[in-house]
Amino acid sequence: MIRRTTTISLVLAATSASAEVPRVMTDIAPVHSLVARVMEGVGEPEVLLPPGASPHDYSFRPSDARRLSDADLVVWMGEGLEPWLADPIETLGSGATLELLETDGWPKRELSDAHDHGVDGDDHDHDHDEHDHADEAHDDHDHEGEDHEDHDTHAGHGHDHGDFDPHAWLDPFNAGVWLTHIAEALSEADPENAQTYAENAEAAQDDLASLISEITAQLGDPGDATFAVGHDAYGYFFDRFELTMSGAVTLSDAQAPGPARIAALKEQFAEDGTRCILVDPQSGAEWPALTIEGTDIAVKEVDPLGGGIETGPDFYPALLRDMAGKLADCLTEE
């Protein structure tokens, strides 16, 4: 009896060891959601940044360092969004990393596309030919494979994003491409569950293709309607669904707009007939408010990080539906 119990215990221990899933750390809630979707039925990833934290200037804590060092796989947007995270990953991380902004197969948007659009007299031709790829998008990826003792270790990093816009998770096409990369990275870390990861990624890609169609129908034809933004974080969503941005109040380095820029933006918004200005809680509404003072332009708080939405595999589609709903309201409000 004792021998049999010992044998069973050894078998269970071996099974448990072989079935152990990788510990996965993600940076922001949208990335966490995509990874959680691929890991459904196997395990759950962790997310580094708490709700409401900005990836541009987060204060990295000792408890974060401990969690990062324990991870078998780190999936993050990349240095273009979070330059402060590159060194900790390199020095503390002992596992594999997947930097989504460095992957291929998705269209990168240059930051200069919207910052001074119209404000310096640029002409107003909004040709979307290079963004007219919603149908090809699905074809391309279809079935492809606190403690109080913590002290801040990060002070003030600026958030100059480099050559292209790092807020790329707001285009569901991009997310569909990344799902394949995520499944591959998980499969390398955990070959026993590779089939589950691949099947989950494929199902999620189908769901995203349906989501693109759903939001396209919801927004309809925006016509000449334009939207202003407090911070240029929404461009990928605008490009995907052929919405027009009339101007961004703050540039990529979040420099405060001067009086001349505020006056130029006011003039531009009036000329465009701008419906709404989108502000995100990380950047605030103080500067955007100056550009719409005395106008009928509505203010919509749209958090590109989905603050207030429950994290998990359903977070990502909920984030995009929330954004689409607020933009649809702008189009219908008189």
Coordinates of N, CA and C in Angstrom, one line a residue, residues 47 123 247:
V47 N 0.0 41.1 -15.8 CA 0.2 42.4 -16.4 C 0.9 43.3 -15.5
D123 N -2.5 70.7 -47.2 CA -3.8 70.6 -47.8 C -4.5 69.5 -47.2
G247 N -6.5 67.4 -36.0 CA -5.3 67.9 -35.4 C -5.1 67.3 -34.0

